Short mmCIF file of C-alpha atoms in Angstrom, two decimals:
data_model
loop_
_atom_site.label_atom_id
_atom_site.label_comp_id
_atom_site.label_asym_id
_atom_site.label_seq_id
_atom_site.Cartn_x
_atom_site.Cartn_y
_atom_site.Cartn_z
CA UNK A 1 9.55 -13.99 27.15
CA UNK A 2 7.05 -11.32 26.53
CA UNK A 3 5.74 -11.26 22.80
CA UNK A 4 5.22 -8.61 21.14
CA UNK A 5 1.50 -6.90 20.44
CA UNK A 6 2.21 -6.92 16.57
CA UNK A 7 3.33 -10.54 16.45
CA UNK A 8 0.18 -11.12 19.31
CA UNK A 9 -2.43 -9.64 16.89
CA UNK A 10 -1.05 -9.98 13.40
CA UNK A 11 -3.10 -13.29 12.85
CA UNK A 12 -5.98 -11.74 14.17
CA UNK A 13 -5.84 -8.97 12.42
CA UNK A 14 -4.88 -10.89 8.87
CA UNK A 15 -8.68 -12.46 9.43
CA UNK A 16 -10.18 -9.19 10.55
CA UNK A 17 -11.46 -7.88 7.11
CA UNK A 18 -12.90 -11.81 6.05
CA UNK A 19 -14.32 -12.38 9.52
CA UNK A 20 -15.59 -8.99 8.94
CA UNK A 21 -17.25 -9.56 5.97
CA UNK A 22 -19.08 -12.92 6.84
CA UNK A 23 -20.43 -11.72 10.26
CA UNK A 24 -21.97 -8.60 8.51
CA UNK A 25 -22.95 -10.56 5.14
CA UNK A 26 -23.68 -14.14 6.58
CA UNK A 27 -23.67 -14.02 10.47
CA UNK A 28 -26.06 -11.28 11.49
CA UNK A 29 -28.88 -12.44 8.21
CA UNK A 30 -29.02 -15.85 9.40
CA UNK A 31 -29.66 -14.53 13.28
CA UNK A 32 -32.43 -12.08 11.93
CA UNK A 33 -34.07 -14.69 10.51
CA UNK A 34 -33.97 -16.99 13.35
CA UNK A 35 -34.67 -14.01 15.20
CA UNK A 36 -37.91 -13.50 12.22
CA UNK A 37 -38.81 -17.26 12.53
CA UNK A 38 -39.51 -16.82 16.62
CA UNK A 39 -41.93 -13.39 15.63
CA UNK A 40 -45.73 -12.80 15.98
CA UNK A 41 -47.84 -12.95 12.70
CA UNK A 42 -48.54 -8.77 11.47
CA UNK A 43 -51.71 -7.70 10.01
CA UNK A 44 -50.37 -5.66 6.89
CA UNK A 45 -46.81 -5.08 8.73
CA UNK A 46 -44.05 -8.09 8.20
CA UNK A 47 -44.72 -9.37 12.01
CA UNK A 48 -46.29 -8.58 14.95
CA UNK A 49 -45.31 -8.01 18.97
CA UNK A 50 -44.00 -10.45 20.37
CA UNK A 51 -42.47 -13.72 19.95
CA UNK A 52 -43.93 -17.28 19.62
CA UNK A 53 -43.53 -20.98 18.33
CA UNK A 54 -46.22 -21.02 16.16
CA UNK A 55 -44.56 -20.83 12.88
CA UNK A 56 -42.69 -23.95 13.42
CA UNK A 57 -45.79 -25.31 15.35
CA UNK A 58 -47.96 -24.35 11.83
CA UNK A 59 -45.21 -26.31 9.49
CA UNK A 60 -45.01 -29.72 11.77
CA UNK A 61 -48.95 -29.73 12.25
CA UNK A 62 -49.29 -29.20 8.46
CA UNK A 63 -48.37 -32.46 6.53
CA UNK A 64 -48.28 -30.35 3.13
CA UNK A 65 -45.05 -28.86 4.19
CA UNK A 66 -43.75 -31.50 5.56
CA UNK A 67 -44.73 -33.16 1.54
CA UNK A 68 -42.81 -29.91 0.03
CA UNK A 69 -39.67 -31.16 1.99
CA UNK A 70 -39.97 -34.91 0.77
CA UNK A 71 -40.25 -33.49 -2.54
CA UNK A 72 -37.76 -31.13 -2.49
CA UNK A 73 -35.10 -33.48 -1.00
CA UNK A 74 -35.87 -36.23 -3.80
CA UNK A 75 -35.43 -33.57 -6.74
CA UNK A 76 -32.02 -32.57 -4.48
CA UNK A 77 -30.98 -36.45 -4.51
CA UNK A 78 -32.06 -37.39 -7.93
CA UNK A 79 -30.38 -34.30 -9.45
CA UNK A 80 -27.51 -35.03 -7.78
CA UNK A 81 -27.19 -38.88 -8.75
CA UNK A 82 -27.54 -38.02 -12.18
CA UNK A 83 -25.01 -35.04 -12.16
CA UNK A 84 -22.85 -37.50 -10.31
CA UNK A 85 -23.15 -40.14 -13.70
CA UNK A 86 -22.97 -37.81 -16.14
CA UNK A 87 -19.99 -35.67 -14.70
CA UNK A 88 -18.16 -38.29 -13.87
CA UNK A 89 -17.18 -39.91 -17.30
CA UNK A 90 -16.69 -35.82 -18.56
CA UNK A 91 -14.25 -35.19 -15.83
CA UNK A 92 -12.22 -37.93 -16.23
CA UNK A 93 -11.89 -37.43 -20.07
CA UNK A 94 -10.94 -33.65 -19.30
CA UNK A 95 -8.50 -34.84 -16.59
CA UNK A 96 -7.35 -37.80 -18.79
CA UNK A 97 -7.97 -37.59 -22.39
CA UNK A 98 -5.89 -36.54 -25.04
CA UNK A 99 -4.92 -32.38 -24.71
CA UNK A 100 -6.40 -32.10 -28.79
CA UNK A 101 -9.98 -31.86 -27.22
CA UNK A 102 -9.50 -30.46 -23.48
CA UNK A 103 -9.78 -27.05 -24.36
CA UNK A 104 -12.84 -27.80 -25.99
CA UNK A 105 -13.77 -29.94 -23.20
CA UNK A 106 -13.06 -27.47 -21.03
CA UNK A 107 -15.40 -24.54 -22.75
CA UNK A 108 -17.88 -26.80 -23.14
CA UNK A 109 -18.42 -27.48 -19.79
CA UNK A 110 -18.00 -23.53 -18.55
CA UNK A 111 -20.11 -22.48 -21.32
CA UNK A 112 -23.10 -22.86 -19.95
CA UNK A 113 -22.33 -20.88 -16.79
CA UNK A 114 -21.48 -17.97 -19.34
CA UNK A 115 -25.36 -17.49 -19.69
CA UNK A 116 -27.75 -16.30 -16.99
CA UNK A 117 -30.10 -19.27 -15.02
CA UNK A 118 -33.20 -17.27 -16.01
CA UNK A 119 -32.41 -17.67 -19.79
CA UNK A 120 -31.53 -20.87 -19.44
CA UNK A 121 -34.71 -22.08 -17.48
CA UNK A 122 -36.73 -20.40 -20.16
CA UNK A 123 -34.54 -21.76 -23.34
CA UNK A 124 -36.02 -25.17 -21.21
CA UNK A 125 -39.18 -23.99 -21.51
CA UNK A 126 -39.15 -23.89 -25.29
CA UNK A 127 -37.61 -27.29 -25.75
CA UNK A 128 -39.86 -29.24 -22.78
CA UNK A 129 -43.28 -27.24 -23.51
CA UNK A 130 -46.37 -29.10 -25.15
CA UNK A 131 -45.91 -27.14 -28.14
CA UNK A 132 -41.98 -27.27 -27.70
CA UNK A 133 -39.71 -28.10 -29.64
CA UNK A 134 -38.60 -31.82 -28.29
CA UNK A 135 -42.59 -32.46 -28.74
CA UNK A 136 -43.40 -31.44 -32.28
CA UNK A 137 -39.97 -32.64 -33.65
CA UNK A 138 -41.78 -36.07 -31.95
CA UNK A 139 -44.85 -35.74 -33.01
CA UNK A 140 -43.86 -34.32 -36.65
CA UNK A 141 -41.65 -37.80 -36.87
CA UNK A 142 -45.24 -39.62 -35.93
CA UNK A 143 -43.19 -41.19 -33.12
CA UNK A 144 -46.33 -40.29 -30.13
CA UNK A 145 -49.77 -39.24 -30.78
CA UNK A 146 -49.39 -36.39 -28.24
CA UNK A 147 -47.21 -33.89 -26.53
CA UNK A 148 -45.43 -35.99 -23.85
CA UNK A 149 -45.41 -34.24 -20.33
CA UNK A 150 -41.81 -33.19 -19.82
CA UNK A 151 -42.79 -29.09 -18.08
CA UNK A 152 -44.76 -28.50 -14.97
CA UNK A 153 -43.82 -31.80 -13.13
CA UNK A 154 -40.75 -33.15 -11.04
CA UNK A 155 -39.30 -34.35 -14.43
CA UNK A 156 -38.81 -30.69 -15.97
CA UNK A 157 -37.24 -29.45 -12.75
CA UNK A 158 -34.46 -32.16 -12.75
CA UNK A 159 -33.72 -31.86 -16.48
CA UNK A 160 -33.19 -28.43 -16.10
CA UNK A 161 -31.31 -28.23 -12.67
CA UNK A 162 -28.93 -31.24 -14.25
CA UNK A 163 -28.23 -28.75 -17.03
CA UNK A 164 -27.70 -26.08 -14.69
CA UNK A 165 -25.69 -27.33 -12.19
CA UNK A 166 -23.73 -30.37 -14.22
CA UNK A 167 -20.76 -28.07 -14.02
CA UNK A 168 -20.53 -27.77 -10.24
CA UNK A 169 -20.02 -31.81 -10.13
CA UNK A 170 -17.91 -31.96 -13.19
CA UNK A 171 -15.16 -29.23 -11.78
CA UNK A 172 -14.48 -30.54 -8.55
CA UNK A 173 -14.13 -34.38 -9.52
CA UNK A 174 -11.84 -33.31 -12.35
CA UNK A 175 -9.62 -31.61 -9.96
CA UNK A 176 -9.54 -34.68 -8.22
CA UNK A 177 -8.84 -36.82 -10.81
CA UNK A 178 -5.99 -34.46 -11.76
CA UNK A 179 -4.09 -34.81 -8.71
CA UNK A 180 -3.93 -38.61 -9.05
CA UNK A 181 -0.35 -39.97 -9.84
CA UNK A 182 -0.94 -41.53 -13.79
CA UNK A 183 2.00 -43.70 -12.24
CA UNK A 184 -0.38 -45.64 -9.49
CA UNK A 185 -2.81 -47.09 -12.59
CA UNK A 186 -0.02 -47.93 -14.33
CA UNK A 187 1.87 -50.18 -11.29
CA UNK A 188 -1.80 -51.53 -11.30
CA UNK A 189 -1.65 -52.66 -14.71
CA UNK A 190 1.83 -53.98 -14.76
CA UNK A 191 0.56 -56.38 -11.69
CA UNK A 192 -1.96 -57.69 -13.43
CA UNK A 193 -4.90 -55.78 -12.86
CA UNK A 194 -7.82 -54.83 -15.42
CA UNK A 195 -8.92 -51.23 -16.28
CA UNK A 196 -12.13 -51.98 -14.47
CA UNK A 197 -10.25 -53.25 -11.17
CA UNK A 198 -7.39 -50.53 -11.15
CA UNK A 199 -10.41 -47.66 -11.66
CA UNK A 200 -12.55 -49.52 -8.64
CA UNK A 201 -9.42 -49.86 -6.49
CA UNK A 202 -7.27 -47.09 -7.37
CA UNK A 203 -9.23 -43.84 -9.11
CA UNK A 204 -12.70 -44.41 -8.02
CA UNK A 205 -11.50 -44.52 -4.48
CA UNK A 206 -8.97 -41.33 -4.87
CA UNK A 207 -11.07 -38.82 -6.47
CA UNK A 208 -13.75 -39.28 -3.53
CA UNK A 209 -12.70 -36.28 -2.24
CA UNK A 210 -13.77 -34.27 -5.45
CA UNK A 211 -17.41 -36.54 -5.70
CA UNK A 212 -18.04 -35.57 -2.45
CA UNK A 213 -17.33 -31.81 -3.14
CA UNK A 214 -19.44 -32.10 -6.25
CA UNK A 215 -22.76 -34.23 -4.97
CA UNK A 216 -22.46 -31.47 -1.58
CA UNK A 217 -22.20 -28.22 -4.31
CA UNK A 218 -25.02 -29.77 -6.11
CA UNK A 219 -27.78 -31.04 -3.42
CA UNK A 220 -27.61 -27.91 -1.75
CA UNK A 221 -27.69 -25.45 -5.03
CA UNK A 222 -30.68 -27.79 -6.07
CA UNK A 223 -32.14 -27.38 -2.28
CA UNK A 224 -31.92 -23.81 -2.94
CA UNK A 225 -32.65 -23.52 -6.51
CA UNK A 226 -35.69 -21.04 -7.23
CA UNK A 227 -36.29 -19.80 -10.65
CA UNK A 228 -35.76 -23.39 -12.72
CA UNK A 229 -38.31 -24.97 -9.99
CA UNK A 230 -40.93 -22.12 -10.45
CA UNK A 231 -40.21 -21.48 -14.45
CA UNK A 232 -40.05 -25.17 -15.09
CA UNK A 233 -42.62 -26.51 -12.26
CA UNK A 234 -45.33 -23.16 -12.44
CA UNK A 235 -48.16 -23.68 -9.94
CA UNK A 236 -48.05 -27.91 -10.29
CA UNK A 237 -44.67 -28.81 -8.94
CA UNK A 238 -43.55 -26.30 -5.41
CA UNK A 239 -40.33 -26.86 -3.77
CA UNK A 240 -39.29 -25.05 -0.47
CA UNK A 241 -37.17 -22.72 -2.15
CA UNK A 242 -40.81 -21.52 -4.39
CA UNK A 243 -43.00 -21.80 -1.17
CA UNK A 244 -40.39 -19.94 0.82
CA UNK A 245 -40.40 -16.68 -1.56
CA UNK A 246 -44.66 -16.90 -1.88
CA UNK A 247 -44.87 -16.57 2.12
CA UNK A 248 -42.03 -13.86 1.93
CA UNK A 249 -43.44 -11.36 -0.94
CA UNK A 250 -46.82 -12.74 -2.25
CA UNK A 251 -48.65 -13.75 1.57
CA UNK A 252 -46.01 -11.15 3.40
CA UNK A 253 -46.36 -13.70 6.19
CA UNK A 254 -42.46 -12.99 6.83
CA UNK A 255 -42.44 -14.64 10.47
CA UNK A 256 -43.54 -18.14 8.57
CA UNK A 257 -41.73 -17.97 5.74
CA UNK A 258 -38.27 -17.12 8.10
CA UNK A 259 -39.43 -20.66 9.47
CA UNK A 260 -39.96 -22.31 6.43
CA UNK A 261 -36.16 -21.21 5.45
CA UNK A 262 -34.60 -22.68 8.22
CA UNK A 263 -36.66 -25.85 8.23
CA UNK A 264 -35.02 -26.35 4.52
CA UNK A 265 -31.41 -25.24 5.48
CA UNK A 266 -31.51 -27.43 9.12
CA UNK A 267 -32.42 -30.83 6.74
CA UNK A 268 -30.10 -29.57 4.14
CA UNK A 269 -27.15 -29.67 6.83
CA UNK A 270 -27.79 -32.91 8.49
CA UNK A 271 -28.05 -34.92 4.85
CA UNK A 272 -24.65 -32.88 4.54
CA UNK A 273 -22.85 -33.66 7.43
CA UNK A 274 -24.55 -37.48 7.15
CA UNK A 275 -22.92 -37.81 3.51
CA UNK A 276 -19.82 -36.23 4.48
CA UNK A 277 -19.13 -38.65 7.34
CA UNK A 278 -20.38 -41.91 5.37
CA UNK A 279 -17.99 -40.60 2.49
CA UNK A 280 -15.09 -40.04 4.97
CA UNK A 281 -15.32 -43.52 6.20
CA UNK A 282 -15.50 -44.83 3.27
CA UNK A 283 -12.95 -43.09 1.92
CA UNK A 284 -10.57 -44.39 5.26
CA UNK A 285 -11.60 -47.84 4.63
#
């Protein structure tokens, strides 16, 4: 039976324009950089002739980079353990609660992604500063002597990425929670089970599939995250995301800083892929 070309193609050509799209927008940046990463240092150009392994040669030998990844990756896992405890309890009230509040719920948690991430790293800045407002409503109540030290360290950053990217964990683990059958807790309860034991046995292990959609949207927007680490951090605190842009537009060394980018993005993806297959197991068992 011969088929015909339109029935042939027509899948192929349904995916055309999106396929498209992501090798011209996604495909063809990622190979120049890797393409970038491999180049010779220029001298006042963005690279020289030639190609060479000592960008990635420069970041292993250089234990301060390797530091900036630690660092990085712990602000990544803390902010996503705390967006993780925090979203949680908010997504199962708007999935749960009573309907009076949910649309409240529900602006309340979109809200903040109605305002741009550079005004809200700088609102930050005027609540965590030394003459903020968090520290002279302290001080003013005589509760400490001096202005505690909540900007330009680790602690700043993950205050301000949690507000930032709460949202991201919240949404998916609601959706979850949402597509739950109300009617399995309840057979729970009328067999004798406790809130506590019907959430661990029952909800806890069916919305995994929206936890692990949230903790992967968050660790790899705070990975990424630029302008809360260097608003909130300055010159103290430098992630990978801050020391990628310096070697891009303040050292033009764009060879190293190509590197440096997909150094970040290859440890990003294997914590990924590690969490999604411990998750998936977990979730099977």
């Amino acid at each position: 039976m011969i088929v015909p070309p339109r029935k042939r193609f027509g899948p192929l050509l349904l995916i055309a324009p999106a396929a498209t799209l992501l090798g011209v927008f996604l495909v063809l940046p990622y190979l120049n950089i890797v393409v970038m990463s491999f180049r010779m240092p220029g001298q006042g150009t963005p690279y020289g002739p030639g190609f060479t392994l000592g960008n990635y040669g420069k970041f292993f030998s250089d234990f301060f980079y390797i530091q900036q990844v630690i660092n990085t990756l712990w602000i990544g896992f803390l902010t996503t353990f705390i967006c993780l405890v925090l979203g949680y309890p908010v997504a199962w009230q708007l999935a749960r609660g009573a309907s009076t509040f949910r649309a409240l719920g529900y602006a309340l948690v979109l809200s903040p992604l109605l305002v741009g991430i550079v005004i809200r790293s700088y609102g930050w800045t005027i609540l965590l500063g030394n003459n903020g407002i968090i520290n002279r409503t302290l001080t003013g109540w005589g509760l400490i002597d001096g202005p505690l030290p909540l900007m330009y360290n680790a602690l700043g950053i993950i205050i301000a990425l949690v507000h930032v990217f709460l949202p991201f964990m919240i949404l998916p683990i609601m959706s979850a929670i949402q597509g739950i059958d109300p009617s399995l807790e309840a057979a729970a309860r009328s067999l004798g089970a406790s809130k506590v034991t019907s959430f661990r046995r029952i909800t806890l292990p069916l919305s995994l599939p929206g936890i692990q959609a949230g903790c992967i949207l968050v660790f790899v927007l705070s990975l990424s995250a630029y302008v809360t680490p260097s608003l909130i951090g300055g010159l103290r605190v430098k992630t990978m995301a801050v020391t990628v842009v310096d070697a891009l537009i303040d050292t033009f060394q764009w060879p190293f800083g190509s590197a440096l980018a997909l150094m970040l993005s290859v440890t990003g993806a294997i914590f990924v892929v590690i969490f999604g297959r411990l998750t998936v197991m977990k979730w099977k068992a």
